Amino acid sequence: MNLFSKSPSAAVFPEETRARFAANYPEVPHKLTHALGDHPLMSLEALAALAESLPAASVEYNFGNQPLGVDGKPAPTGIPIGRTIREIETTNSWAVIKNIEQHPDYARLLGELLDELRPAIEARTGRMMKLQAFAFITSAGGVTPYHFDPEHNILLQLRGAKVMTQFPAGDPRFAPDQVHETYHTGGGRELRWHDDLLPGGTEVALSPGEAVYVPVMAPHFVRNGTAPSVSLSITWRSEWSFAEADARAFNGWLRGLGLKPRRTGRWPARNRGKALAWRVLRRFGK
C-alpha cells in the first residue's frame, strides 16, 4: 500500500492553530483546526487493509453501543476487522487501529503532522518521545467509554461528527490516585463512571476539519454523531509524562507498604525524586 500523496510542504495545521496550541500546551484542553481533509490513507478501504495487515494486538474492536462506564474491555463483536471497517455504517461497531506508524506511509504522515508542532512542544516539555498514532472508526451513535490515556494527544476529526466530554487532568474526583497508580503498574485505563461526575466535564463538539488537544491522563468519553466517524489520534510522550507516570507507580508501591504518599505534581512539576526511586526499584525487580 502506497497511498501517501499529500505534499509534505502543505501545512495541515494553520498558523493560527499552531499559535493557539503553543499558548495552551501542555495542560489546557483546546480546540484546533486542521487541513488533513480526505487523506487517502484515512479512507475506509485503506484503514481496513491496514488493520488486516497488522498483528492482532494492534487492533481492538467491539460493539459501538457501550455504556459510559465499563468494567474492563468490552468483548469483540466476532465480525472480522476488515468487514467491521468497510461496513461501519451497518456493523454497529467501534474500532481502533493502534500504532498505525508500524506502516511506513502512516509513520511518515505522523512525523509530518508532529513536525509542524515540534517547536512549540519541545519549548515546553522537551524532546518528543514515543511518537504514536491511532485510527478510530465508529458507527453512528457509538460510544468510547470513560477512560484516560498516558500520552499528550491531539484527536483530529476526519469524517462524521462526535462530542468528546473531557474532565480536568490530575483531579482525583474524576480519576482517583489509586487508579492512576494501578494503571502505571499494569492495570486498565477504564474509569468508574457515575452521573454525578457529568457537571465537571466540558463538551467539545468535533466536525471534519476540527481537532481537540487532550492533556496527559485527562479523563474523557466520546459519543459519536448520527453518521459513521473516522478520527486520527496523534500522540507523543515527554520526559515529564514518563516521570509523572513513574512517580505514580512509586506512590502505589508506598501505598502498598501502608503509607499515604503525597500526590504527584502536574506540569511543570518534574517528580524527579519519586520517578528515580521507582526506576531503581523497577531495575531490581521490586
mmCIF file of C-alpha atoms in Angstrom:
data_model
loop_
_atom_site.group_PDB
_atom_site.id
_atom_site.type_symbol
_atom_site.label_atom_id
_atom_site.label_comp_id
_atom_site.label_asym_id
_atom_site.label_seq_id
_atom_site.Cartn_x
_atom_site.Cartn_y
_atom_site.Cartn_z
ATOM 1 C CA MET A 1 0.000 0.000 0.000
ATOM 2 C CA ASN A 2 1.440 3.322 -1.046
ATOM 3 C CA LEU A 3 -1.265 5.933 -0.723
ATOM 4 C CA PHE A 4 0.749 8.850 0.555
ATOM 5 C CA SER A 5 0.053 11.708 -1.836
ATOM 6 C CA LYS A 6 -0.181 14.838 0.299
ATOM 7 C CA SER A 7 2.568 17.311 -0.426
ATOM 8 C CA PRO A 8 4.967 17.452 2.534
ATOM 9 C CA SER A 9 5.187 21.223 2.102
ATOM 10 C CA ALA A 10 1.448 21.772 2.647
ATOM 11 C CA ALA A 11 0.781 22.719 6.280
ATOM 12 C CA VAL A 12 -2.013 20.739 7.913
ATOM 13 C CA PHE A 13 -2.199 22.975 10.986
ATOM 14 C CA PRO A 14 -2.777 26.647 10.048
ATOM 15 C CA GLU A 15 -0.593 29.341 11.588
ATOM 16 C CA GLU A 16 -3.411 30.482 13.898
ATOM 17 C CA THR A 17 -3.885 26.920 15.130
ATOM 18 C CA ARG A 18 -0.183 26.486 15.815
ATOM 19 C CA ALA A 19 -0.200 29.740 17.809
ATOM 20 C CA ARG A 20 -3.238 28.617 19.827
ATOM 21 C CA PHE A 21 -1.598 25.276 20.518
ATOM 22 C CA ALA A 22 1.636 26.944 21.676
ATOM 23 C CA ALA A 23 -0.296 29.209 24.043
ATOM 24 C CA ASN A 24 -2.170 26.315 25.699
ATOM 25 C CA TYR A 25 0.180 23.327 25.615
ATOM 26 C CA PRO A 26 0.663 21.177 27.667
ATOM 27 C CA GLU A 27 -2.079 21.490 30.303
ATOM 28 C CA VAL A 28 -5.019 23.378 28.809
ATOM 29 C CA PRO A 29 -7.520 21.490 26.593
ATOM 30 C CA HIS A 30 -8.473 23.428 23.483
ATOM 31 C CA LYS A 31 -9.937 23.079 20.009
ATOM 32 C CA LEU A 32 -7.829 23.294 16.879
ATOM 33 C CA THR A 33 -8.388 23.232 13.153
ATOM 34 C CA HIS A 34 -6.624 21.146 10.543
ATOM 35 C CA ALA A 35 -6.492 20.706 6.775
ATOM 36 C CA LEU A 36 -5.800 16.982 6.570
ATOM 37 C CA GLY A 37 -9.040 16.593 4.641
ATOM 38 C CA ASP A 38 -9.852 13.377 2.799
ATOM 39 C CA HIS A 39 -6.376 11.950 3.016
ATOM 40 C CA PRO A 40 -6.193 8.671 1.087
ATOM 41 C CA LEU A 41 -4.511 6.900 3.994
ATOM 42 C CA MET A 42 -7.611 7.570 6.100
ATOM 43 C CA SER A 43 -10.211 6.142 3.715
ATOM 44 C CA LEU A 44 -12.223 3.176 4.957
ATOM 45 C CA GLU A 45 -10.613 0.854 2.414
ATOM 46 C CA ALA A 46 -7.081 1.940 3.311
ATOM 47 C CA LEU A 47 -7.782 1.578 7.029
ATOM 48 C CA ALA A 48 -9.405 -1.835 6.562
ATOM 49 C CA ALA A 49 -6.396 -3.040 4.583
ATOM 50 C CA LEU A 50 -4.037 -1.638 7.227
ATOM 51 C CA ALA A 51 -5.943 -3.342 10.049
ATOM 52 C CA GLU A 52 -5.836 -6.661 8.214
ATOM 53 C CA SER A 53 -2.079 -6.359 7.716
ATOM 54 C CA LEU A 54 -1.106 -5.579 11.322
ATOM 55 C CA PRO A 55 -0.704 -8.008 14.239
ATOM 56 C CA ALA A 56 -3.908 -8.891 16.090
ATOM 57 C CA ALA A 57 -2.679 -6.991 19.158
ATOM 58 C CA SER A 58 -2.739 -3.783 17.109
ATOM 59 C CA VAL A 59 -6.496 -3.935 16.587
ATOM 60 C CA GLU A 60 -9.300 -3.577 19.132
ATOM 61 C CA TYR A 61 -12.996 -3.527 18.298
ATOM 62 C CA ASN A 62 -16.348 -4.078 19.965
ATOM 63 C CA PHE A 63 -19.999 -3.150 19.641
ATOM 64 C CA GLY A 64 -20.438 0.599 19.443
ATOM 65 C CA ASN A 65 -23.403 0.970 21.796
ATOM 66 C CA GLN A 66 -21.411 0.796 25.035
ATOM 67 C CA PRO A 67 -22.361 2.464 28.335
ATOM 68 C CA LEU A 68 -20.237 5.398 29.505
ATOM 69 C CA GLY A 69 -18.648 3.238 32.195
ATOM 70 C CA VAL A 70 -17.371 -0.293 31.585
ATOM 71 C CA ASP A 71 -15.665 -2.819 33.831
ATOM 72 C CA GLY A 72 -12.656 -3.906 31.779
ATOM 73 C CA LYS A 73 -12.512 -4.019 27.996
ATOM 74 C CA PRO A 74 -15.723 -4.914 26.144
ATOM 75 C CA ALA A 75 -15.734 -8.196 24.238
ATOM 76 C CA PRO A 76 -15.113 -8.161 20.466
ATOM 77 C CA THR A 77 -18.085 -8.469 18.135
ATOM 78 C CA GLY A 78 -16.873 -11.536 16.249
ATOM 79 C CA ILE A 79 -17.127 -9.640 12.969
ATOM 80 C CA PRO A 80 -13.763 -9.668 11.117
ATOM 81 C CA ILE A 81 -11.924 -6.373 11.422
ATOM 82 C CA GLY A 82 -11.839 -5.730 7.662
ATOM 83 C CA ARG A 83 -15.596 -6.123 7.390
ATOM 84 C CA THR A 84 -16.098 -4.106 10.588
ATOM 85 C CA ILE A 85 -14.374 -1.106 8.996
ATOM 86 C CA ARG A 86 -15.572 -1.463 5.395
ATOM 87 C CA GLU A 87 -19.188 -1.842 6.568
ATOM 88 C CA ILE A 88 -19.011 0.560 9.508
ATOM 89 C CA GLU A 89 -22.366 2.050 8.503
ATOM 90 C CA THR A 90 -24.127 -1.204 9.428
ATOM 91 C CA THR A 91 -21.866 -3.146 11.845
ATOM 92 C CA ASN A 92 -22.726 -1.111 14.983
ATOM 93 C CA SER A 93 -19.057 -1.135 15.925
ATOM 94 C CA TRP A 94 -16.252 0.844 17.462
ATOM 95 C CA ALA A 95 -12.732 0.028 16.286
ATOM 96 C CA VAL A 96 -9.248 1.351 16.927
ATOM 97 C CA ILE A 97 -6.131 0.539 14.923
ATOM 98 C CA LYS A 98 -3.199 1.005 17.288
ATOM 99 C CA ASN A 99 0.281 2.151 16.348
ATOM 100 C CA ILE A 100 -0.529 2.750 12.708
ATOM 101 C CA GLU A 101 3.009 4.109 12.401
ATOM 102 C CA GLN A 102 4.096 0.477 12.078
ATOM 103 C CA HIS A 103 3.381 1.014 8.374
ATOM 104 C CA PRO A 104 5.917 3.368 6.757
ATOM 105 C CA ASP A 105 3.315 5.526 4.980
ATOM 106 C CA TYR A 106 1.484 6.182 8.238
ATOM 107 C CA ALA A 107 4.785 6.750 10.045
ATOM 108 C CA ARG A 108 5.586 9.447 7.505
ATOM 109 C CA LEU A 109 2.173 11.049 7.951
ATOM 110 C CA LEU A 110 2.554 11.074 11.747
ATOM 111 C CA GLY A 111 6.043 12.537 11.519
ATOM 112 C CA GLU A 112 4.992 15.359 9.218
ATOM 113 C CA LEU A 113 1.994 16.277 11.368
ATOM 114 C CA LEU A 114 4.006 16.410 14.569
ATOM 115 C CA ASP A 115 6.912 18.237 12.927
ATOM 116 C CA GLU A 116 4.573 21.191 12.408
ATOM 117 C CA LEU A 117 4.063 21.394 16.182
ATOM 118 C CA ARG A 118 7.502 20.261 17.317
ATOM 119 C CA PRO A 119 8.925 23.735 18.114
ATOM 120 C CA ALA A 120 6.039 24.570 20.469
ATOM 121 C CA ILE A 121 6.124 21.125 22.074
ATOM 122 C CA GLU A 122 9.841 20.936 22.704
ATOM 123 C CA ALA A 123 9.957 24.507 24.028
ATOM 124 C CA ARG A 124 7.642 23.465 26.875
ATOM 125 C CA THR A 125 8.106 19.759 27.606
ATOM 126 C CA GLY A 126 11.413 18.934 25.946
ATOM 127 C CA ARG A 127 12.222 16.212 23.456
ATOM 128 C CA MET A 128 9.280 14.395 21.909
ATOM 129 C CA MET A 129 9.365 10.697 22.694
ATOM 130 C CA LYS A 130 7.436 7.574 21.644
ATOM 131 C CA LEU A 131 5.526 9.079 18.709
ATOM 132 C CA GLN A 132 2.396 7.025 18.045
ATOM 133 C CA ALA A 133 -0.874 7.290 16.132
ATOM 134 C CA PHE A 134 -4.247 5.578 16.434
ATOM 135 C CA ALA A 135 -7.132 5.473 13.953
ATOM 136 C CA PHE A 136 -10.694 5.290 15.282
ATOM 137 C CA ILE A 137 -13.584 4.081 13.162
ATOM 138 C CA THR A 138 -17.030 4.285 14.769
ATOM 139 C CA SER A 139 -20.593 3.543 13.731
ATOM 140 C CA ALA A 140 -23.339 6.113 14.201
ATOM 141 C CA GLY A 141 -24.184 6.549 17.877
ATOM 142 C CA GLY A 142 -21.103 4.670 19.060
ATOM 143 C CA VAL A 143 -19.588 5.421 22.464
ATOM 144 C CA THR A 144 -15.991 5.386 23.668
ATOM 145 C CA PRO A 145 -16.394 4.768 27.428
ATOM 146 C CA TYR A 146 -14.863 6.891 30.186
ATOM 147 C CA HIS A 147 -11.083 6.420 30.400
ATOM 148 C CA PHE A 148 -7.718 8.187 30.393
ATOM 149 C CA ASP A 149 -4.547 7.893 28.302
ATOM 150 C CA PRO A 150 -0.868 8.405 29.190
ATOM 151 C CA GLU A 151 0.094 10.454 26.131
ATOM 152 C CA HIS A 152 -0.087 14.069 25.022
ATOM 153 C CA ASN A 153 -2.804 13.691 22.390
ATOM 154 C CA ILE A 154 -4.438 15.571 19.521
ATOM 155 C CA LEU A 155 -7.582 13.975 18.091
ATOM 156 C CA LEU A 156 -8.312 15.046 14.505
ATOM 157 C CA GLN A 157 -11.828 14.544 13.160
ATOM 158 C CA LEU A 158 -11.852 13.444 9.509
ATOM 159 C CA ARG A 159 -15.311 12.056 8.800
ATOM 160 C CA GLY A 160 -18.603 12.375 10.657
ATOM 161 C CA ALA A 161 -19.046 14.202 13.943
ATOM 162 C CA LYS A 162 -18.618 13.390 17.616
ATOM 163 C CA VAL A 163 -18.633 15.050 21.006
ATOM 164 C CA MET A 164 -15.810 14.490 23.461
ATOM 165 C CA THR A 165 -16.585 15.247 27.096
ATOM 166 C CA GLN A 166 -13.310 15.964 28.860
ATOM 167 C CA PHE A 167 -12.573 16.285 32.591
ATOM 168 C CA PRO A 168 -9.686 18.009 34.416
ATOM 169 C CA ALA A 169 -6.432 16.064 34.452
ATOM 170 C CA GLY A 170 -4.923 15.305 37.850
ATOM 171 C CA ASP A 171 -8.151 15.883 39.794
ATOM 172 C CA PRO A 172 -8.858 12.832 41.993
ATOM 173 C CA ARG A 173 -12.602 13.479 41.817
ATOM 174 C CA PHE A 174 -12.529 12.225 38.229
ATOM 175 C CA ALA A 175 -9.695 9.687 38.399
ATOM 176 C CA PRO A 176 -8.672 8.607 41.923
ATOM 177 C CA ASP A 177 -4.971 8.450 42.738
ATOM 178 C CA GLN A 178 -5.169 4.703 43.346
ATOM 179 C CA VAL A 179 -6.495 4.176 39.799
ATOM 180 C CA HIS A 180 -3.552 6.128 38.374
ATOM 181 C CA GLU A 181 -1.156 4.057 40.440
ATOM 182 C CA THR A 182 -2.717 0.784 39.350
ATOM 183 C CA TYR A 183 -2.693 1.827 35.695
ATOM 184 C CA HIS A 184 1.010 2.658 35.740
ATOM 185 C CA THR A 185 1.808 -0.781 37.156
ATOM 186 C CA GLY A 186 -0.168 -2.720 34.554
ATOM 187 C CA GLY A 187 -3.852 -2.030 35.245
ATOM 188 C CA GLY A 188 -6.507 -0.883 32.806
ATOM 189 C CA ARG A 189 -7.261 2.657 31.696
ATOM 190 C CA GLU A 190 -11.032 2.354 32.058
ATOM 191 C CA LEU A 191 -12.502 4.516 34.820
ATOM 192 C CA ARG A 192 -15.551 4.026 37.021
ATOM 193 C CA TRP A 193 -18.383 6.253 35.869
ATOM 194 C CA HIS A 194 -21.260 7.737 37.829
ATOM 195 C CA ASP A 195 -23.574 10.505 36.680
ATOM 196 C CA ASP A 196 -22.519 12.878 39.478
ATOM 197 C CA LEU A 197 -19.287 13.407 37.523
ATOM 198 C CA LEU A 198 -21.003 14.904 34.494
ATOM 199 C CA PRO A 199 -21.199 18.562 35.684
ATOM 200 C CA GLY A 200 -17.393 18.620 35.895
ATOM 201 C CA GLY A 201 -16.955 17.792 32.213
ATOM 202 C CA THR A 202 -16.551 20.079 29.226
ATOM 203 C CA GLU A 203 -18.136 19.083 25.924
ATOM 204 C CA VAL A 204 -16.118 19.583 22.755
ATOM 205 C CA ALA A 205 -18.043 19.082 19.502
ATOM 206 C CA LEU A 206 -15.893 17.934 16.589
ATOM 207 C CA SER A 207 -16.686 18.041 12.879
ATOM 208 C CA PRO A 208 -14.370 17.283 9.938
ATOM 209 C CA GLY A 209 -11.515 19.783 9.923
ATOM 210 C CA GLU A 210 -11.590 20.212 13.704
ATOM 211 C CA ALA A 211 -9.407 18.713 16.413
ATOM 212 C CA VAL A 212 -9.014 18.751 20.172
ATOM 213 C CA TYR A 213 -5.932 18.621 22.379
ATOM 214 C CA VAL A 214 -6.210 16.217 25.332
ATOM 215 C CA PRO A 215 -3.666 16.646 28.156
ATOM 216 C CA VAL A 216 -1.885 13.627 29.627
ATOM 217 C CA MET A 217 -4.291 11.461 31.681
ATOM 218 C CA ALA A 218 -7.249 13.825 31.233
ATOM 219 C CA PRO A 219 -10.351 11.622 31.700
ATOM 220 C CA HIS A 220 -12.825 11.691 28.842
ATOM 221 C CA PHE A 221 -15.558 9.850 26.993
ATOM 222 C CA VAL A 222 -16.790 10.244 23.421
ATOM 223 C CA ARG A 223 -20.235 9.999 21.860
ATOM 224 C CA ASN A 224 -20.402 9.611 18.105
ATOM 225 C CA GLY A 225 -22.922 11.503 15.992
ATOM 226 C CA THR A 226 -25.584 10.240 13.620
ATOM 227 C CA ALA A 227 -23.155 9.113 10.904
ATOM 228 C CA PRO A 228 -20.049 6.917 10.874
ATOM 229 C CA SER A 229 -16.890 8.609 12.096
ATOM 230 C CA VAL A 230 -13.193 8.412 11.295
ATOM 231 C CA SER A 231 -10.710 10.119 13.638
ATOM 232 C CA LEU A 232 -6.939 10.176 13.887
ATOM 233 C CA SER A 233 -5.178 10.479 17.223
ATOM 234 C CA ILE A 234 -1.556 11.663 17.071
ATOM 235 C CA THR A 235 0.335 11.258 20.337
ATOM 236 C CA TRP A 236 3.715 11.701 21.928
ATOM 237 C CA ARG A 237 5.323 11.334 25.323
ATOM 238 C CA SER A 238 7.730 13.620 27.150
ATOM 239 C CA GLU A 239 10.210 13.042 29.939
ATOM 240 C CA TRP A 240 7.747 14.936 32.141
ATOM 241 C CA SER A 241 4.936 12.480 31.315
ATOM 242 C CA PHE A 242 7.178 9.477 31.955
ATOM 243 C CA ALA A 243 8.350 10.965 35.263
ATOM 244 C CA GLU A 244 4.756 11.613 36.331
ATOM 245 C CA ALA A 245 3.861 8.015 35.457
ATOM 246 C CA ASP A 246 6.834 6.591 37.352
ATOM 247 C CA ALA A 247 6.098 8.779 40.371
ATOM 248 C CA ARG A 248 2.521 7.493 40.358
ATOM 249 C CA ALA A 249 3.826 3.924 40.289
ATOM 250 C CA PHE A 250 6.169 4.674 43.191
ATOM 251 C CA ASN A 251 3.246 6.109 45.157
ATOM 252 C CA GLY A 252 1.411 2.855 44.571
ATOM 253 C CA TRP A 253 4.375 0.950 45.969
ATOM 254 C CA LEU A 254 4.412 3.212 49.024
ATOM 255 C CA ARG A 255 0.678 2.765 49.456
ATOM 256 C CA GLY A 256 1.224 -0.993 49.426
ATOM 257 C CA LEU A 257 3.503 -0.531 52.443
ATOM 258 C CA GLY A 258 0.652 1.112 54.327
ATOM 259 C CA LEU A 259 1.821 4.699 53.749
ATOM 260 C CA LYS A 260 -0.190 7.644 52.447
ATOM 261 C CA PRO A 261 2.029 9.267 49.828
ATOM 262 C CA ARG A 262 1.675 12.846 48.684
ATOM 263 C CA ARG A 263 0.049 13.201 45.268
ATOM 264 C CA THR A 264 2.392 13.703 42.315
ATOM 265 C CA GLY A 265 2.614 17.149 40.758
ATOM 266 C CA ARG A 266 1.269 18.138 37.368
ATOM 267 C CA TRP A 267 3.389 20.033 34.854
ATOM 268 C CA PRO A 268 5.706 21.894 35.369
ATOM 269 C CA ALA A 269 6.460 19.797 38.474
ATOM 270 C CA ARG A 270 9.100 17.252 37.463
ATOM 271 C CA ASN A 271 8.503 14.494 40.041
ATOM 272 C CA ARG A 272 12.161 13.557 39.648
ATOM 273 C CA GLY A 273 12.766 12.094 43.101
ATOM 274 C CA LYS A 274 9.900 9.621 43.073
ATOM 275 C CA ALA A 275 10.417 8.820 39.410
ATOM 276 C CA LEU A 276 14.074 7.981 40.015
ATOM 277 C CA ALA A 277 13.164 5.875 43.051
ATOM 278 C CA TRP A 278 10.652 3.860 41.001
ATOM 279 C CA ARG A 279 13.148 3.360 38.182
ATOM 280 C CA VAL A 280 15.664 1.986 40.657
ATOM 281 C CA LEU A 281 13.058 -0.332 42.171
ATOM 282 C CA ARG A 282 11.954 -1.478 38.734
ATOM 283 C CA ARG A 283 15.520 -2.183 37.701
ATOM 284 C CA PHE A 284 15.948 -4.513 40.627
ATOM 285 C CA GLY A 285 12.594 -6.207 40.062
ATOM 286 C CA LYS A 286 10.759 -4.806 43.089
#
